Amino acid sequence: MGERTFTLQHIQPQYFYGVNNQLFQLVRAHFPKLQFVARGEDIKVSGEDSEIDRFAEKLELLESMHSSRAGITEELIGEVFGGIAVSPEARRQPIGDDGEVLLFGTRGQPIRARTANQRAMIESAVRNDIVFALGPAGTGKTYTAVAMAVKALRNREIRKIILSRPAVEAGENLGFLPGDLKEKIDPYLRPLYDALEDMIPPEKLKAMIESRSIEIAPMAFMRGRTLDNCYVILDEAQNSTDMQLKMFLTRMGPNAKLMITGDLSQIDLPKKSLSGLQRAVRLLSDVEGIGIVRLDTSDVVRHRLVKAIIRAYEADEAAEKNPH
């Protein structure tokens, strides 16, 4: 007799259990010798070791197959858990041209890299502990970085996620804004909240923020800390000064991943202040363990007009630099 706990990695619990637990009851019916205790993403299973192993195999197969079907249905449960032969083609997780599924969002949508350079971000993060992702607006830098962090947290590779930004464009001068500190900084961190809300159900996200397994803070709050056993994302890094970014990078602890995203064409610092991101990329490009990925207009995944807008501005800037 044995006992194991399984965590749903690629299926939101509400889709696995079904309305009034109907789908989960079908799963249980295929394993009468096992006892199940389900709590959200975690399923504790006890019974004969051979039956637990069989359940583990079937659950893995279900997670790899369901995104290529019309969600999880009674028919899919019967196909996977009922012992019906499944072809190698059906077993294969649908990676497709846009890359492997990182996780499934709150609406059951697969979240994956959608362009070659977004895939390069993911591959660079596997190889390196610090990654700089540079590119214009709409290229999915922040969204891809947050998805990787959420996946790492779900897989228990790290204990927490820290998401940060320079709080305001001109150096984090928050005093003139109304409200308490949270009310002052939340508008500047809103894009990070938006990405999280697409990947984690609202109540769970609220609980994770309250328990500080997900922390969202302005860049200035990193000073003096050692960031260990965590996935840290610094967004809009082009608006950090040289000293701020040096401070941030040197917070890194032994078991940490740092993802720094920024758009060097949209630096909002005062003209006399140099962007710390520019200098960091120049100084650190050849350091082993640091990756630099450059995204461009071909990676834009927002409205089709965003790509056209960026190209128009780029062409105009090029014409100004080279009038002849």
mmCIF file of C-alpha atoms in Angstrom:
data_model
loop_
_atom_site.group_PDB
_atom_site.id
_atom_site.type_symbol
_atom_site.label_atom_id
_atom_site.label_comp_id
_atom_site.label_asym_id
_atom_site.label_seq_id
_atom_site.Cartn_x
_atom_site.Cartn_y
_atom_site.Cartn_z
ATOM 1 C CA MET A 1 0.000 0.000 0.000
ATOM 2 C CA GLY A 2 1.179 3.478 -0.767
ATOM 3 C CA GLU A 3 0.180 7.110 -0.972
ATOM 4 C CA ARG A 4 1.110 9.853 -3.443
ATOM 5 C CA THR A 5 -0.022 13.392 -4.134
ATOM 6 C CA PHE A 6 -0.428 14.534 -7.716
ATOM 7 C CA THR A 7 -0.588 18.179 -8.774
ATOM 8 C CA LEU A 8 -2.481 19.179 -11.883
ATOM 9 C CA GLN A 9 0.149 20.874 -14.012
ATOM 10 C CA HIS A 10 -1.643 21.759 -17.240
ATOM 11 C CA ILE A 11 -5.345 21.513 -16.397
ATOM 12 C CA GLN A 12 -7.344 24.004 -14.365
ATOM 13 C CA PRO A 13 -9.125 22.101 -11.544
ATOM 14 C CA GLN A 14 -12.604 23.248 -12.578
ATOM 15 C CA TYR A 15 -12.158 21.626 -15.987
ATOM 16 C CA PHE A 16 -10.723 18.413 -14.528
ATOM 17 C CA TYR A 17 -13.456 17.908 -11.943
ATOM 18 C CA GLY A 18 -16.364 19.075 -14.078
ATOM 19 C CA VAL A 19 -19.730 20.460 -12.956
ATOM 20 C CA ASN A 20 -20.644 19.009 -9.546
ATOM 21 C CA ASN A 21 -17.516 16.799 -9.762
ATOM 22 C CA GLN A 22 -19.147 14.685 -12.488
ATOM 23 C CA LEU A 23 -15.964 14.168 -14.524
ATOM 24 C CA PHE A 24 -13.892 13.344 -11.445
ATOM 25 C CA GLN A 25 -16.465 10.757 -10.420
ATOM 26 C CA LEU A 26 -15.957 9.069 -13.797
ATOM 27 C CA VAL A 27 -12.194 9.007 -13.188
ATOM 28 C CA ARG A 28 -12.671 7.495 -9.738
ATOM 29 C CA ALA A 29 -14.972 4.822 -11.148
ATOM 30 C CA HIS A 30 -12.059 3.477 -13.210
ATOM 31 C CA PHE A 31 -9.977 2.986 -10.023
ATOM 32 C CA PRO A 32 -12.248 1.269 -7.447
ATOM 33 C CA LYS A 33 -9.224 0.046 -5.460
ATOM 34 C CA LEU A 34 -7.920 3.560 -4.826
ATOM 35 C CA GLN A 35 -8.952 6.229 -2.333
ATOM 36 C CA PHE A 36 -8.942 9.869 -3.487
ATOM 37 C CA VAL A 37 -8.791 13.129 -1.555
ATOM 38 C CA ALA A 38 -8.901 16.148 -3.868
ATOM 39 C CA ARG A 39 -8.052 19.710 -2.845
ATOM 40 C CA GLY A 40 -7.883 22.086 -5.788
ATOM 41 C CA GLU A 41 -4.832 21.298 -7.907
ATOM 42 C CA ASP A 42 -3.654 18.549 -5.520
ATOM 43 C CA ILE A 43 -5.047 15.018 -5.591
ATOM 44 C CA LYS A 44 -3.940 12.610 -2.849
ATOM 45 C CA VAL A 45 -4.242 8.982 -3.902
ATOM 46 C CA SER A 46 -3.794 5.947 -1.642
ATOM 47 C CA GLY A 47 -3.967 2.222 -2.356
ATOM 48 C CA GLU A 48 -1.976 -0.449 -4.155
ATOM 49 C CA ASP A 49 1.258 0.856 -5.647
ATOM 50 C CA SER A 50 0.568 -0.740 -9.039
ATOM 51 C CA GLU A 51 -2.820 1.007 -9.240
ATOM 52 C CA ILE A 52 -1.305 4.335 -8.218
ATOM 53 C CA ASP A 53 1.287 3.922 -10.970
ATOM 54 C CA ARG A 54 -1.489 3.208 -13.474
ATOM 55 C CA PHE A 55 -3.382 6.321 -12.357
ATOM 56 C CA ALA A 56 -0.197 8.412 -12.703
ATOM 57 C CA GLU A 57 0.304 7.182 -16.257
ATOM 58 C CA LYS A 58 -3.303 7.922 -17.226
ATOM 59 C CA LEU A 59 -3.281 11.376 -15.619
ATOM 60 C CA GLU A 60 -0.122 12.302 -17.514
ATOM 61 C CA LEU A 61 -1.756 11.113 -20.738
ATOM 62 C CA LEU A 62 -4.876 13.181 -20.042
ATOM 63 C CA GLU A 63 -2.795 16.309 -19.439
ATOM 64 C CA SER A 64 -0.907 15.807 -22.698
ATOM 65 C CA MET A 65 -4.045 15.143 -24.772
ATOM 66 C CA HIS A 66 -6.766 17.477 -23.573
ATOM 67 C CA SER A 67 -5.589 20.665 -25.286
ATOM 68 C CA SER A 68 -5.951 19.035 -28.705
ATOM 69 C CA ARG A 69 -9.561 18.096 -27.968
ATOM 70 C CA ALA A 70 -12.654 20.132 -27.186
ATOM 71 C CA GLY A 71 -11.726 20.359 -23.513
ATOM 72 C CA ILE A 72 -12.188 17.491 -21.076
ATOM 73 C CA THR A 73 -15.297 15.489 -21.885
ATOM 74 C CA GLU A 74 -16.826 12.212 -20.743
ATOM 75 C CA GLU A 75 -15.629 10.695 -24.008
ATOM 76 C CA LEU A 76 -12.026 11.771 -23.384
ATOM 77 C CA ILE A 77 -12.160 10.438 -19.815
ATOM 78 C CA GLY A 78 -13.384 7.096 -21.176
ATOM 79 C CA GLU A 79 -10.700 7.050 -23.851
ATOM 80 C CA VAL A 80 -7.846 7.820 -21.468
ATOM 81 C CA PHE A 81 -8.892 6.090 -18.238
ATOM 82 C CA GLY A 82 -11.024 3.324 -19.724
ATOM 83 C CA GLY A 83 -8.159 1.451 -21.278
ATOM 84 C CA ILE A 84 -9.032 2.229 -24.893
ATOM 85 C CA ALA A 85 -5.958 2.075 -27.108
ATOM 86 C CA VAL A 86 -4.610 5.516 -27.874
ATOM 87 C CA SER A 87 -2.511 6.059 -31.000
ATOM 88 C CA PRO A 88 0.952 7.622 -30.771
ATOM 89 C CA GLU A 89 -0.374 10.649 -32.691
ATOM 90 C CA ALA A 90 -3.113 11.189 -30.125
ATOM 91 C CA ARG A 91 -0.665 10.816 -27.256
ATOM 92 C CA ARG A 92 1.605 13.539 -28.556
ATOM 93 C CA GLN A 93 1.118 16.898 -26.868
ATOM 94 C CA PRO A 94 0.069 19.413 -29.531
ATOM 95 C CA ILE A 95 3.108 21.632 -29.742
ATOM 96 C CA GLY A 96 2.425 22.989 -33.212
ATOM 97 C CA ASP A 97 4.327 25.785 -34.895
ATOM 98 C CA ASP A 98 4.064 28.136 -31.942
ATOM 99 C CA GLY A 99 5.786 26.051 -29.293
ATOM 100 C CA GLU A 100 5.102 23.937 -26.253
ATOM 101 C CA VAL A 101 2.255 24.756 -23.913
ATOM 102 C CA LEU A 102 3.616 26.466 -20.792
ATOM 103 C CA LEU A 103 0.359 26.304 -18.842
ATOM 104 C CA PHE A 104 -3.381 26.732 -19.256
ATOM 105 C CA GLY A 105 -5.047 30.008 -18.394
ATOM 106 C CA THR A 106 -8.102 30.777 -16.309
ATOM 107 C CA ARG A 107 -10.381 30.214 -19.308
ATOM 108 C CA GLY A 108 -8.698 26.934 -20.182
ATOM 109 C CA GLN A 109 -6.739 28.564 -23.008
ATOM 110 C CA PRO A 110 -3.266 27.167 -23.765
ATOM 111 C CA ILE A 111 -0.525 29.697 -23.033
ATOM 112 C CA ARG A 112 2.522 29.127 -25.205
ATOM 113 C CA ALA A 113 5.191 30.981 -27.103
ATOM 114 C CA ARG A 114 3.604 32.340 -30.258
ATOM 115 C CA THR A 115 6.664 33.531 -32.149
ATOM 116 C CA ALA A 116 10.224 32.384 -32.777
ATOM 117 C CA ASN A 117 11.726 35.013 -30.473
ATOM 118 C CA GLN A 118 9.268 34.221 -27.674
ATOM 119 C CA ARG A 119 10.446 30.611 -27.959
ATOM 120 C CA ALA A 120 14.013 31.931 -27.830
ATOM 121 C CA MET A 121 13.145 33.656 -24.526
ATOM 122 C CA ILE A 122 11.998 30.340 -23.070
ATOM 123 C CA GLU A 123 15.031 28.455 -24.357
ATOM 124 C CA SER A 124 17.376 31.139 -23.029
ATOM 125 C CA ALA A 125 15.727 30.969 -19.589
ATOM 126 C CA VAL A 126 16.392 27.221 -19.503
ATOM 127 C CA ARG A 127 20.089 27.767 -20.213
ATOM 128 C CA ASN A 128 20.689 30.967 -18.232
ATOM 129 C CA ASP A 129 19.860 32.330 -14.779
ATOM 130 C CA ILE A 130 19.600 35.921 -16.049
ATOM 131 C CA VAL A 131 17.847 36.803 -19.304
ATOM 132 C CA PHE A 132 17.399 40.215 -20.907
ATOM 133 C CA ALA A 133 14.434 40.318 -23.302
ATOM 134 C CA LEU A 134 14.477 43.465 -25.429
ATOM 135 C CA GLY A 135 11.869 44.580 -27.916
ATOM 136 C CA PRO A 136 9.060 46.979 -28.800
ATOM 137 C CA ALA A 137 5.585 47.124 -27.312
ATOM 138 C CA GLY A 138 3.244 44.242 -27.994
ATOM 139 C CA THR A 139 5.879 41.552 -28.543
ATOM 140 C CA GLY A 140 4.790 39.504 -25.511
ATOM 141 C CA LYS A 141 7.942 40.034 -23.452
ATOM 142 C CA THR A 142 6.156 40.543 -20.143
ATOM 143 C CA TYR A 143 3.422 37.986 -20.769
ATOM 144 C CA THR A 144 5.894 35.248 -21.731
ATOM 145 C CA ALA A 145 8.091 36.031 -18.724
ATOM 146 C CA VAL A 146 5.133 35.886 -16.318
ATOM 147 C CA ALA A 147 3.974 32.581 -17.846
ATOM 148 C CA MET A 148 7.416 31.054 -17.281
ATOM 149 C CA ALA A 149 7.416 32.269 -13.678
ATOM 150 C CA VAL A 150 3.930 30.898 -12.972
ATOM 151 C CA LYS A 151 4.901 27.556 -14.488
ATOM 152 C CA ALA A 152 8.042 27.403 -12.307
ATOM 153 C CA LEU A 153 5.971 28.149 -9.204
ATOM 154 C CA ARG A 154 3.362 25.507 -10.078
ATOM 155 C CA ASN A 155 6.144 22.978 -10.659
ATOM 156 C CA ARG A 156 7.608 23.943 -7.266
ATOM 157 C CA GLU A 157 10.942 24.816 -8.819
ATOM 158 C CA ILE A 158 10.888 28.036 -6.788
ATOM 159 C CA ARG A 159 9.073 29.272 -3.659
ATOM 160 C CA LYS A 160 7.868 32.619 -4.902
ATOM 161 C CA ILE A 161 7.514 35.020 -7.799
ATOM 162 C CA ILE A 162 8.626 38.633 -7.513
ATOM 163 C CA LEU A 163 7.368 41.053 -10.153
ATOM 164 C CA SER A 164 8.821 44.536 -10.254
ATOM 165 C CA ARG A 165 8.935 47.733 -12.284
ATOM 166 C CA PRO A 166 10.459 51.166 -11.932
ATOM 167 C CA ALA A 167 7.414 52.698 -10.260
ATOM 168 C CA VAL A 168 7.142 55.824 -12.404
ATOM 169 C CA GLU A 169 8.848 57.019 -15.538
ATOM 170 C CA ALA A 170 10.912 59.759 -13.894
ATOM 171 C CA GLY A 171 12.517 57.892 -11.012
ATOM 172 C CA GLU A 172 9.851 56.652 -8.621
ATOM 173 C CA ASN A 173 8.638 60.008 -7.233
ATOM 174 C CA LEU A 174 5.376 58.828 -5.709
ATOM 175 C CA GLY A 175 4.714 61.504 -3.137
ATOM 176 C CA PHE A 176 2.482 63.689 -5.280
ATOM 177 C CA LEU A 177 0.051 60.847 -5.973
ATOM 178 C CA PRO A 178 -3.067 60.455 -3.788
ATOM 179 C CA GLY A 179 -3.733 57.419 -1.597
ATOM 180 C CA ASP A 180 -1.631 54.960 0.373
ATOM 181 C CA LEU A 181 1.481 53.276 -1.024
ATOM 182 C CA LYS A 182 -0.419 50.414 -2.676
ATOM 183 C CA GLU A 183 -2.786 52.856 -4.368
ATOM 184 C CA LYS A 184 0.196 54.902 -5.544
ATOM 185 C CA ILE A 185 2.114 52.058 -7.177
ATOM 186 C CA ASP A 186 -0.657 49.750 -8.434
ATOM 187 C CA PRO A 187 -1.327 51.714 -11.659
ATOM 188 C CA TYR A 188 2.312 51.281 -12.702
ATOM 189 C CA LEU A 189 2.216 47.539 -11.980
ATOM 190 C CA ARG A 190 -1.150 46.969 -13.686
ATOM 191 C CA PRO A 191 0.301 45.136 -16.739
ATOM 192 C CA LEU A 192 1.799 42.552 -14.386
ATOM 193 C CA TYR A 193 -1.540 42.070 -12.633
ATOM 194 C CA ASP A 194 -3.238 41.695 -16.030
ATOM 195 C CA ALA A 195 -0.903 38.863 -17.031
ATOM 196 C CA LEU A 196 -1.337 37.081 -13.695
ATOM 197 C CA GLU A 197 -5.130 37.358 -13.861
ATOM 198 C CA ASP A 198 -5.039 35.607 -17.220
ATOM 199 C CA MET A 199 -3.212 32.637 -15.682
ATOM 200 C CA ILE A 200 -4.422 32.269 -12.084
ATOM 201 C CA PRO A 201 -8.066 32.281 -10.880
ATOM 202 C CA PRO A 202 -8.921 35.505 -8.978
ATOM 203 C CA GLU A 203 -9.433 34.017 -5.515
ATOM 204 C CA LYS A 204 -6.282 31.932 -5.738
ATOM 205 C CA LEU A 205 -4.286 34.891 -7.026
ATOM 206 C CA LYS A 206 -5.533 37.029 -4.131
ATOM 207 C CA ALA A 207 -4.513 34.329 -1.647
ATOM 208 C CA MET A 208 -1.071 33.958 -3.257
ATOM 209 C CA ILE A 209 -0.459 37.717 -3.085
ATOM 210 C CA GLU A 210 -1.614 37.830 0.544
ATOM 211 C CA SER A 211 0.674 34.907 1.456
ATOM 212 C CA ARG A 212 3.492 36.586 -0.515
ATOM 213 C CA SER A 213 4.136 33.574 -2.721
ATOM 214 C CA ILE A 214 3.582 36.200 -5.412
ATOM 215 C CA GLU A 215 5.016 39.606 -4.604
ATOM 216 C CA ILE A 216 4.513 42.710 -6.706
ATOM 217 C CA ALA A 217 6.661 45.668 -5.738
ATOM 218 C CA PRO A 218 8.372 48.732 -7.202
ATOM 219 C CA MET A 219 12.032 48.374 -8.036
ATOM 220 C CA ALA A 220 13.160 50.610 -5.164
ATOM 221 C CA PHE A 221 11.901 47.992 -2.684
ATOM 222 C CA MET A 222 14.594 45.534 -3.830
ATOM 223 C CA ARG A 223 17.367 47.484 -2.117
ATOM 224 C CA GLY A 224 19.069 45.552 0.690
ATOM 225 C CA ARG A 225 17.363 42.232 -0.101
ATOM 226 C CA THR A 226 18.785 38.888 -1.190
ATOM 227 C CA LEU A 227 16.434 37.316 -3.724
ATOM 228 C CA ASP A 228 16.731 33.540 -3.363
ATOM 229 C CA ASN A 229 14.583 30.575 -4.397
ATOM 230 C CA CYS A 230 12.432 32.808 -6.559
ATOM 231 C CA TYR A 231 11.663 33.897 -10.104
ATOM 232 C CA VAL A 232 12.137 37.653 -10.425
ATOM 233 C CA ILE A 233 10.848 39.722 -13.338
ATOM 234 C CA LEU A 234 11.872 43.341 -13.829
ATOM 235 C CA ASP A 235 9.549 44.889 -16.401
ATOM 236 C CA GLU A 236 10.073 48.198 -18.263
ATOM 237 C CA ALA A 237 13.732 48.047 -17.276
ATOM 238 C CA GLN A 238 14.639 50.761 -19.782
ATOM 239 C CA ASN A 239 13.263 53.235 -17.231
ATOM 240 C CA SER A 240 15.718 52.196 -14.535
ATOM 241 C CA THR A 241 18.849 54.226 -13.962
ATOM 242 C CA ASP A 242 22.309 52.718 -14.113
ATOM 243 C CA MET A 243 22.600 52.551 -10.312
ATOM 244 C CA GLN A 244 19.083 51.128 -9.914
ATOM 245 C CA LEU A 245 19.682 48.269 -12.333
ATOM 246 C CA LYS A 246 23.089 47.466 -10.847
ATOM 247 C CA MET A 247 21.423 47.345 -7.423
ATOM 248 C CA PHE A 248 18.700 45.060 -8.745
ATOM 249 C CA LEU A 249 21.042 42.604 -10.482
ATOM 250 C CA THR A 250 23.251 42.266 -7.408
ATOM 251 C CA ARG A 251 20.270 41.186 -5.250
ATOM 252 C CA MET A 252 20.372 37.756 -6.896
ATOM 253 C CA GLY A 253 20.621 34.767 -4.532
ATOM 254 C CA PRO A 254 21.928 31.230 -5.221
ATOM 255 C CA ASN A 255 18.646 29.704 -6.470
ATOM 256 C CA ALA A 256 17.052 32.502 -8.449
ATOM 257 C CA LYS A 257 16.052 33.323 -12.011
ATOM 258 C CA LEU A 258 16.036 36.928 -13.195
ATOM 259 C CA MET A 259 14.126 38.023 -16.294
ATOM 260 C CA ILE A 260 14.647 41.653 -17.321
ATOM 261 C CA THR A 261 12.369 43.023 -20.040
ATOM 262 C CA GLY A 262 12.503 46.405 -21.708
ATOM 263 C CA ASP A 263 12.001 48.510 -24.819
ATOM 264 C CA LEU A 264 15.028 50.680 -25.576
ATOM 265 C CA SER A 265 12.959 52.761 -28.004
ATOM 266 C CA GLN A 266 10.707 53.983 -25.173
ATOM 267 C CA ILE A 267 13.028 55.396 -22.518
ATOM 268 C CA ASP A 268 11.096 57.845 -20.334
ATOM 269 C CA LEU A 269 13.915 58.934 -18.032
ATOM 270 C CA PRO A 270 14.996 62.592 -17.970
ATOM 271 C CA LYS A 271 17.322 63.330 -20.877
ATOM 272 C CA LYS A 272 20.367 63.711 -18.629
ATOM 273 C CA SER A 273 19.816 60.217 -17.154
ATOM 274 C CA LEU A 274 21.154 57.237 -19.055
ATOM 275 C CA SER A 275 19.106 54.049 -19.111
ATOM 276 C CA GLY A 276 20.645 51.371 -16.935
ATOM 277 C CA LEU A 277 19.364 48.763 -19.364
ATOM 278 C CA GLN A 278 21.509 50.111 -22.200
ATOM 279 C CA ARG A 279 24.689 49.876 -20.162
ATOM 280 C CA ALA A 280 23.844 46.487 -18.633
ATOM 281 C CA VAL A 281 23.252 44.914 -22.039
ATOM 282 C CA ARG A 282 26.549 46.326 -23.320
ATOM 283 C CA LEU A 283 28.562 45.199 -20.288
ATOM 284 C CA LEU A 284 27.009 41.786 -19.719
ATOM 285 C CA SER A 285 26.416 40.445 -23.223
ATOM 286 C CA ASP A 286 29.406 38.090 -23.061
ATOM 287 C CA VAL A 287 28.979 36.903 -19.474
ATOM 288 C CA GLU A 288 28.319 33.157 -19.219
ATOM 289 C CA GLY A 289 24.944 32.447 -17.653
ATOM 290 C CA ILE A 290 23.380 35.655 -18.971
ATOM 291 C CA GLY A 291 21.229 35.507 -22.089
ATOM 292 C CA ILE A 292 20.069 38.379 -24.300
ATOM 293 C CA VAL A 293 17.062 37.929 -26.589
ATOM 294 C CA ARG A 294 15.951 40.607 -29.021
ATOM 295 C CA LEU A 295 12.365 40.726 -30.212
ATOM 296 C CA ASP A 296 11.139 42.852 -33.122
ATOM 297 C CA THR A 297 7.993 43.834 -34.993
ATOM 298 C CA SER A 298 7.601 40.295 -36.346
ATOM 299 C CA ASP A 299 6.839 39.227 -32.746
ATOM 300 C CA VAL A 300 3.997 41.698 -32.188
ATOM 301 C CA VAL A 301 0.936 39.735 -31.048
ATOM 302 C CA ARG A 302 -1.464 42.593 -30.314
ATOM 303 C CA HIS A 303 -3.832 44.106 -32.876
ATOM 304 C CA ARG A 304 -2.417 43.996 -36.437
ATOM 305 C CA LEU A 305 -2.266 47.807 -36.451
ATOM 306 C CA VAL A 306 0.271 47.801 -33.601
ATOM 307 C CA LYS A 307 2.834 46.236 -35.915
ATOM 308 C CA ALA A 308 2.102 48.828 -38.595
ATOM 309 C CA ILE A 309 2.365 51.685 -36.073
ATOM 310 C CA ILE A 310 5.748 50.487 -34.772
ATOM 311 C CA ARG A 311 7.124 50.115 -38.303
ATOM 312 C CA ALA A 312 5.921 53.588 -39.272
ATOM 313 C CA TYR A 313 7.689 55.170 -36.294
ATOM 314 C CA GLU A 314 10.849 53.134 -36.936
ATOM 315 C CA ALA A 315 10.912 54.255 -40.566
ATOM 316 C CA ASP A 316 10.450 57.896 -39.586
ATOM 317 C CA GLU A 317 13.220 57.729 -36.968
ATOM 318 C CA ALA A 318 15.541 56.108 -39.506
ATOM 319 C CA ALA A 319 14.763 58.864 -42.011
ATOM 320 C CA GLU A 320 15.573 61.553 -39.418
ATOM 321 C CA LYS A 321 18.932 59.945 -38.664
ATOM 322 C CA ASN A 322 19.798 59.555 -42.358
ATOM 323 C CA PRO A 323 18.136 62.485 -44.151
ATOM 324 C CA HIS A 324 20.026 61.803 -47.365
#
